[in-house]
Amino acid sequence: MHVLNLYNCLSTYLIIGALLFAFGVYGLLARRTVIGMLISAEFVLAAASTNLMAFSRFVAQDPATGQIFTLFIMAVAAAEAAIAISIMIAVYRNYKSIDNDDLVDLQG
Amino acid sequence: MQALVCQPAVAPQLFSAEGVVGVIFLLTVALVLTGAMIAVNARRLVRAVAGLAICFTGLAGVYYFLLSPFLAMMQLLIYVGAVSIIIAFGIMLATPEEKTSAGARYRSPLAGPLACSVAALMFAAMSLLAVRTEWQVFPRRNAGDIKAVGLALLTEHALVFELISLLLLLSILGALVLAYRGRN
């Protein structure tokens, strides 16, 4: 295995997926606003689609299946982003903030 | 088995066609990692969205290397063109500025070093799993090009295809209702 030959290896893509997932988890835990958490959630979805694409390229019997699932993930992510942004706008209208620390009505 | 997952065993020369392709792949991966780093760590959310767009542009290149130019195009259109723009609009409409940690009332123990270590642990476990596992390689049934994708989309996965269109319709209606309610 040579460094210029990495693009032909399954593990390279799986490690890229794992890195994206780790970035997403870190952002979900460390971000302090809802929009920052939404951005991190997009990374988790991107990690899943990278893995599906890698498996469909290297090991799958039908290489189209992974690509189709990636397309479905993209559609679901677009729907999720639209809904999340409209929820955020509704929350901002009520609280004048989307900071996680301010949305604590149920905390007592 | 490792030879199948890493296809040609010979190391390419730097100034051959394969070597240049390898260098372009490394640049693409660097783009992905830089974008992700900016998106997760930037203090201002506008920069985080720019990082998201950079990362997804690089990811389109990765999809191109996975022999799927169609998905690379879709990645550029949907993620870079639509999702990033939606999030940018959300930032403009809600104008959030992240507080500095000194100004915050309560700092969750999960944020900071603990979040970093959780993410690092997950990355280590998953990459170890990816490298150690002996993946079983199946013979391919078709070329996996755009024709095969279209055929499978309208035959094997036709029901999911229809359900996705229903989901998109519902999410459009839901977004309209949610954003419209409470407006005076």
PDB file of C-alpha atoms in Angstrom, chain B:
ATOM      1  CA  MET B   1      -8.217 -10.471   0.798  1.00  0.00           C
ATOM      2  CA  GLN B   2      -6.310  -7.292   1.581  1.00  0.00           C
ATOM      3  CA  ALA B   3      -5.030  -7.298  -2.000  1.00  0.00           C
ATOM      4  CA  LEU B   4      -8.598  -7.249  -3.319  1.00  0.00           C
ATOM      5  CA  VAL B   5      -9.602  -4.334  -1.134  1.00  0.00           C
ATOM      6  CA  CYS B   6      -6.425  -2.454  -2.125  1.00  0.00           C
ATOM      7  CA  GLN B   7      -6.514  -3.243  -5.787  1.00  0.00           C
ATOM      8  CA  PRO B   8      -3.122  -2.706  -7.526  1.00  0.00           C
ATOM      9  CA  ALA B   9      -0.245  -3.663  -5.275  1.00  0.00           C
ATOM     10  CA  VAL B  10       2.457  -1.732  -7.164  1.00  0.00           C
ATOM     11  CA  ALA B  11       3.325   1.776  -6.049  1.00  0.00           C
ATOM     12  CA  PRO B  12       2.732   4.348  -8.814  1.00  0.00           C
ATOM     13  CA  GLN B  13       5.358   6.883  -9.845  1.00  0.00           C
ATOM     14  CA  LEU B  14       4.677  10.479  -8.789  1.00  0.00           C
ATOM     15  CA  PHE B  15       4.807  11.851 -12.344  1.00  0.00           C
ATOM     16  CA  SER B  16       2.744   9.164 -14.008  1.00  0.00           C
ATOM     17  CA  ALA B  17      -1.006   9.443 -14.598  1.00  0.00           C
ATOM     18  CA  GLU B  18      -1.794   7.288 -11.551  1.00  0.00           C
ATOM     19  CA  GLY B  19       0.543   9.341  -9.385  1.00  0.00           C
ATOM     20  CA  VAL B  20      -1.163  12.606 -10.342  1.00  0.00           C
ATOM     21  CA  VAL B  21      -4.552  11.024  -9.636  1.00  0.00           C
ATOM     22  CA  GLY B  22      -3.261   9.974  -6.219  1.00  0.00           C
ATOM     23  CA  VAL B  23      -2.087  13.525  -5.482  1.00  0.00           C
ATOM     24  CA  ILE B  24      -5.493  14.916  -6.517  1.00  0.00           C
ATOM     25  CA  PHE B  25      -7.160  12.410  -4.184  1.00  0.00           C
ATOM     26  CA  LEU B  26      -4.974  13.548  -1.285  1.00  0.00           C
ATOM     27  CA  LEU B  27      -5.908  17.180  -2.022  1.00  0.00           C
ATOM     28  CA  THR B  28      -9.589  16.220  -2.041  1.00  0.00           C
ATOM     29  CA  VAL B  29      -9.291  14.510   1.322  1.00  0.00           C
ATOM     30  CA  ALA B  30      -7.462  17.571   2.676  1.00  0.00           C
ATOM     31  CA  LEU B  31     -10.381  19.716   1.468  1.00  0.00           C
ATOM     32  CA  VAL B  32     -12.855  17.461   3.321  1.00  0.00           C
ATOM     33  CA  LEU B  33     -10.868  17.553   6.546  1.00  0.00           C
ATOM     34  CA  THR B  34     -10.215  21.313   6.424  1.00  0.00           C
ATOM     35  CA  GLY B  35     -13.896  22.011   5.806  1.00  0.00           C
ATOM     36  CA  ALA B  36     -14.995  19.737   8.639  1.00  0.00           C
ATOM     37  CA  MET B  37     -12.461  21.315  10.990  1.00  0.00           C
ATOM     38  CA  ILE B  38     -13.697  24.832  10.157  1.00  0.00           C
ATOM     39  CA  ALA B  39     -17.351  23.817  10.404  1.00  0.00           C
ATOM     40  CA  VAL B  40     -17.020  22.251  13.844  1.00  0.00           C
ATOM     41  CA  ASN B  41     -14.602  24.698  15.449  1.00  0.00           C
ATOM     42  CA  ALA B  42     -15.442  28.135  14.019  1.00  0.00           C
ATOM     43  CA  ARG B  43     -16.778  30.543  16.608  1.00  0.00           C
ATOM     44  CA  ARG B  44     -19.008  32.424  14.142  1.00  0.00           C
ATOM     45  CA  LEU B  45     -21.748  30.357  12.544  1.00  0.00           C
ATOM     46  CA  VAL B  46     -21.360  31.972   9.103  1.00  0.00           C
ATOM     47  CA  ARG B  47     -17.846  30.573   8.940  1.00  0.00           C
ATOM     48  CA  ALA B  48     -19.153  27.195  10.059  1.00  0.00           C
ATOM     49  CA  VAL B  49     -21.553  27.169   7.102  1.00  0.00           C
ATOM     50  CA  ALA B  50     -18.693  28.093   4.758  1.00  0.00           C
ATOM     51  CA  GLY B  51     -16.741  25.166   6.216  1.00  0.00           C
ATOM     52  CA  LEU B  52     -19.736  22.908   5.595  1.00  0.00           C
ATOM     53  CA  ALA B  53     -19.810  23.962   1.937  1.00  0.00           C
ATOM     54  CA  ILE B  54     -16.038  23.401   1.573  1.00  0.00           C
ATOM     55  CA  CYS B  55     -16.278  19.970   3.183  1.00  0.00           C
ATOM     56  CA  PHE B  56     -19.153  18.880   0.957  1.00  0.00           C
ATOM     57  CA  THR B  57     -17.344  20.114  -2.158  1.00  0.00           C
ATOM     58  CA  GLY B  58     -14.449  17.866  -1.184  1.00  0.00           C
ATOM     59  CA  LEU B  59     -16.866  15.031  -0.501  1.00  0.00           C
ATOM     60  CA  ALA B  60     -18.195  15.386  -4.049  1.00  0.00           C
ATOM     61  CA  GLY B  61     -14.628  14.779  -5.196  1.00  0.00           C
ATOM     62  CA  VAL B  62     -14.471  11.671  -2.998  1.00  0.00           C
ATOM     63  CA  TYR B  63     -17.672  10.396  -4.619  1.00  0.00           C
ATOM     64  CA  TYR B  64     -16.065  11.003  -7.997  1.00  0.00           C
ATOM     65  CA  PHE B  65     -13.177   8.795  -6.925  1.00  0.00           C
ATOM     66  CA  LEU B  66     -15.725   6.148  -5.920  1.00  0.00           C
ATOM     67  CA  LEU B  67     -16.704   5.935  -9.605  1.00  0.00           C
ATOM     68  CA  SER B  68     -19.973   7.816  -9.277  1.00  0.00           C
ATOM     69  CA  PRO B  69     -19.924  11.158 -11.130  1.00  0.00           C
ATOM     70  CA  PHE B  70     -23.726  11.305 -10.863  1.00  0.00           C
ATOM     71  CA  LEU B  71     -23.638  11.273  -7.073  1.00  0.00           C
ATOM     72  CA  ALA B  72     -20.817  13.851  -7.111  1.00  0.00           C
ATOM     73  CA  MET B  73     -23.031  16.162  -9.157  1.00  0.00           C
ATOM     74  CA  MET B  74     -25.992  15.543  -6.834  1.00  0.00           C
ATOM     75  CA  GLN B  75     -23.786  16.260  -3.821  1.00  0.00           C
ATOM     76  CA  LEU B  76     -22.795  19.614  -5.305  1.00  0.00           C
ATOM     77  CA  LEU B  77     -26.380  20.474  -6.249  1.00  0.00           C
ATOM     78  CA  ILE B  78     -28.171  19.357  -3.076  1.00  0.00           C
ATOM     79  CA  TYR B  79     -25.662  19.879  -0.282  1.00  0.00           C
ATOM     80  CA  VAL B  80     -23.521  22.755  -1.500  1.00  0.00           C
ATOM     81  CA  GLY B  81     -26.288  24.410  -3.491  1.00  0.00           C
ATOM     82  CA  ALA B  82     -29.351  23.861  -1.331  1.00  0.00           C
ATOM     83  CA  VAL B  83     -28.681  22.714   2.243  1.00  0.00           C
ATOM     84  CA  SER B  84     -25.842  25.175   2.898  1.00  0.00           C
ATOM     85  CA  ILE B  85     -27.905  28.024   1.490  1.00  0.00           C
ATOM     86  CA  ILE B  86     -30.907  27.063   3.667  1.00  0.00           C
ATOM     87  CA  ILE B  87     -28.703  27.048   6.768  1.00  0.00           C
ATOM     88  CA  ALA B  88     -27.190  30.398   5.761  1.00  0.00           C
ATOM     89  CA  PHE B  89     -30.715  31.820   5.477  1.00  0.00           C
ATOM     90  CA  GLY B  90     -31.547  30.418   8.899  1.00  0.00           C
ATOM     91  CA  ILE B  91     -28.510  32.182  10.353  1.00  0.00           C
ATOM     92  CA  MET B  92     -29.491  35.444   8.700  1.00  0.00           C
ATOM     93  CA  LEU B  93     -33.070  35.205  10.007  1.00  0.00           C
ATOM     94  CA  ALA B  94     -32.168  34.190  13.556  1.00  0.00           C
ATOM     95  CA  THR B  95     -28.810  36.066  13.973  1.00  0.00           C
ATOM     96  CA  PRO B  96     -27.288  33.850  16.634  1.00  0.00           C
ATOM     97  CA  GLU B  97     -23.910  34.720  18.070  1.00  0.00           C
ATOM     98  CA  GLU B  98     -22.334  31.985  20.109  1.00  0.00           C
ATOM     99  CA  LYS B  99     -21.552  33.206  23.596  1.00  0.00           C
ATOM    100  CA  THR B 100     -18.008  32.904  24.796  1.00  0.00           C
ATOM    101  CA  SER B 101     -17.575  30.303  27.483  1.00  0.00           C
ATOM    102  CA  ALA B 102     -17.032  33.038  30.082  1.00  0.00           C
ATOM    103  CA  GLY B 103     -20.379  34.642  29.268  1.00  0.00           C
ATOM    104  CA  ALA B 104     -22.353  31.435  29.404  1.00  0.00           C
ATOM    105  CA  ARG B 105     -24.308  30.704  32.546  1.00  0.00           C
ATOM    106  CA  TYR B 106     -23.809  26.971  32.529  1.00  0.00           C
ATOM    107  CA  ARG B 107     -21.170  24.943  30.761  1.00  0.00           C
ATOM    108  CA  SER B 108     -22.183  21.378  30.176  1.00  0.00           C
ATOM    109  CA  PRO B 109     -19.575  18.847  31.312  1.00  0.00           C
ATOM    110  CA  LEU B 110     -20.043  17.085  27.984  1.00  0.00           C
ATOM    111  CA  ALA B 111     -18.674  20.051  26.029  1.00  0.00           C
ATOM    112  CA  GLY B 112     -14.941  20.587  25.690  1.00  0.00           C
ATOM    113  CA  PRO B 113     -12.422  17.846  26.523  1.00  0.00           C
ATOM    114  CA  LEU B 114     -15.015  15.170  27.210  1.00  0.00           C
ATOM    115  CA  ALA B 115     -16.694  15.710  23.812  1.00  0.00           C
ATOM    116  CA  CYS B 116     -13.270  15.627  22.195  1.00  0.00           C
ATOM    117  CA  SER B 117     -12.368  12.351  23.864  1.00  0.00           C
ATOM    118  CA  VAL B 118     -15.743  10.750  23.045  1.00  0.00           C
ATOM    119  CA  ALA B 119     -15.292  11.662  19.374  1.00  0.00           C
ATOM    120  CA  ALA B 120     -11.674  10.460  19.338  1.00  0.00           C
ATOM    121  CA  LEU B 121     -12.669   7.164  20.952  1.00  0.00           C
ATOM    122  CA  MET B 122     -15.420   6.602  18.375  1.00  0.00           C
ATOM    123  CA  PHE B 123     -13.033   7.431  15.533  1.00  0.00           C
ATOM    124  CA  ALA B 124     -10.380   5.064  16.877  1.00  0.00           C
ATOM    125  CA  ALA B 125     -12.847   2.217  17.334  1.00  0.00           C
ATOM    126  CA  MET B 126     -14.405   2.595  13.904  1.00  0.00           C
ATOM    127  CA  SER B 127     -11.145   2.938  11.998  1.00  0.00           C
ATOM    128  CA  LEU B 128      -9.710  -0.067  13.834  1.00  0.00           C
ATOM    129  CA  LEU B 129     -12.806  -2.011  12.838  1.00  0.00           C
ATOM    130  CA  ALA B 130     -12.471  -0.838   9.227  1.00  0.00           C
ATOM    131  CA  VAL B 131      -8.810  -1.846   8.970  1.00  0.00           C
ATOM    132  CA  ARG B 132      -9.007  -5.132  10.885  1.00  0.00           C
ATOM    133  CA  THR B 133     -12.118  -6.602   9.269  1.00  0.00           C
ATOM    134  CA  GLU B 134     -11.632  -8.941   6.337  1.00  0.00           C
ATOM    135  CA  TRP B 135     -14.273  -7.709   3.947  1.00  0.00           C
ATOM    136  CA  GLN B 136     -15.803 -10.351   1.738  1.00  0.00           C
ATOM    137  CA  VAL B 137     -15.764  -9.183  -1.877  1.00  0.00           C
ATOM    138  CA  PHE B 138     -18.634 -10.243  -4.089  1.00  0.00           C
ATOM    139  CA  PRO B 139     -18.525 -10.305  -7.893  1.00  0.00           C
ATOM    140  CA  ARG B 140     -20.333  -7.346  -9.396  1.00  0.00           C
ATOM    141  CA  ARG B 141     -23.605  -7.848 -11.217  1.00  0.00           C
ATOM    142  CA  ASN B 142     -23.519  -4.643 -13.284  1.00  0.00           C
ATOM    143  CA  ALA B 143     -21.288  -1.667 -13.966  1.00  0.00           C
ATOM    144  CA  GLY B 144     -22.845   0.597 -11.351  1.00  0.00           C
ATOM    145  CA  ASP B 145     -23.120   3.472 -13.819  1.00  0.00           C
ATOM    146  CA  ILE B 146     -26.019   5.909 -14.091  1.00  0.00           C
ATOM    147  CA  LYS B 147     -28.022   3.477 -16.250  1.00  0.00           C
ATOM    148  CA  ALA B 148     -27.884   0.782 -13.571  1.00  0.00           C
ATOM    149  CA  VAL B 149     -28.808   3.375 -10.920  1.00  0.00           C
ATOM    150  CA  GLY B 150     -31.847   4.505 -12.910  1.00  0.00           C
ATOM    151  CA  LEU B 151     -33.012   0.954 -13.592  1.00  0.00           C
ATOM    152  CA  ALA B 152     -32.726  -0.082  -9.946  1.00  0.00           C
ATOM    153  CA  LEU B 153     -34.399   3.136  -8.804  1.00  0.00           C
ATOM    154  CA  LEU B 154     -37.506   2.456 -10.894  1.00  0.00           C
ATOM    155  CA  THR B 155     -37.706  -1.320 -10.392  1.00  0.00           C
ATOM    156  CA  GLU B 156     -36.242  -2.608  -7.104  1.00  0.00           C
ATOM    157  CA  HIS B 157     -36.535   0.619  -5.109  1.00  0.00           C
ATOM    158  CA  ALA B 158     -39.684   2.063  -6.721  1.00  0.00           C
ATOM    159  CA  LEU B 159     -41.683   2.099  -3.463  1.00  0.00           C
ATOM    160  CA  VAL B 160     -38.969   3.944  -1.529  1.00  0.00           C
ATOM    161  CA  PHE B 161     -38.639   6.376  -4.435  1.00  0.00           C
ATOM    162  CA  GLU B 162     -42.351   7.219  -4.179  1.00  0.00           C
ATOM    163  CA  LEU B 163     -42.178   7.454  -0.375  1.00  0.00           C
ATOM    164  CA  ILE B 164     -39.269   9.904  -0.649  1.00  0.00           C
ATOM    165  CA  SER B 165     -41.352  12.173  -2.859  1.00  0.00           C
ATOM    166  CA  LEU B 166     -44.151  12.005  -0.260  1.00  0.00           C
ATOM    167  CA  LEU B 167     -41.639  12.836   2.485  1.00  0.00           C
ATOM    168  CA  LEU B 168     -40.360  15.856   0.562  1.00  0.00           C
ATOM    169  CA  LEU B 169     -43.926  17.100  -0.010  1.00  0.00           C
ATOM    170  CA  LEU B 170     -44.777  16.704   3.676  1.00  0.00           C
ATOM    171  CA  SER B 171     -41.605  18.467   4.750  1.00  0.00           C
ATOM    172  CA  ILE B 172     -42.361  21.418   2.442  1.00  0.00           C
ATOM    173  CA  LEU B 173     -45.864  21.717   3.929  1.00  0.00           C
ATOM    174  CA  GLY B 174     -44.567  21.254   7.467  1.00  0.00           C
ATOM    175  CA  ALA B 175     -41.876  23.893   7.021  1.00  0.00           C
ATOM    176  CA  LEU B 176     -44.445  26.361   5.686  1.00  0.00           C
ATOM    177  CA  VAL B 177     -46.875  25.715   8.549  1.00  0.00           C
ATOM    178  CA  LEU B 178     -44.186  25.883  11.237  1.00  0.00           C
ATOM    179  CA  ALA B 179     -42.613  29.079   9.945  1.00  0.00           C
ATOM    180  CA  TYR B 180     -45.971  30.770   9.345  1.00  0.00           C
ATOM    181  CA  ARG B 181     -47.549  30.060  12.728  1.00  0.00           C
ATOM    182  CA  GLY B 182     -47.184  32.798  15.317  1.00  0.00           C
ATOM    183  CA  ARG B 183     -46.593  35.504  12.738  1.00  0.00           C
ATOM    184  CA  ASN B 184     -48.539  38.687  13.376  1.00  0.00           C
TER     185      ASN B 184
END
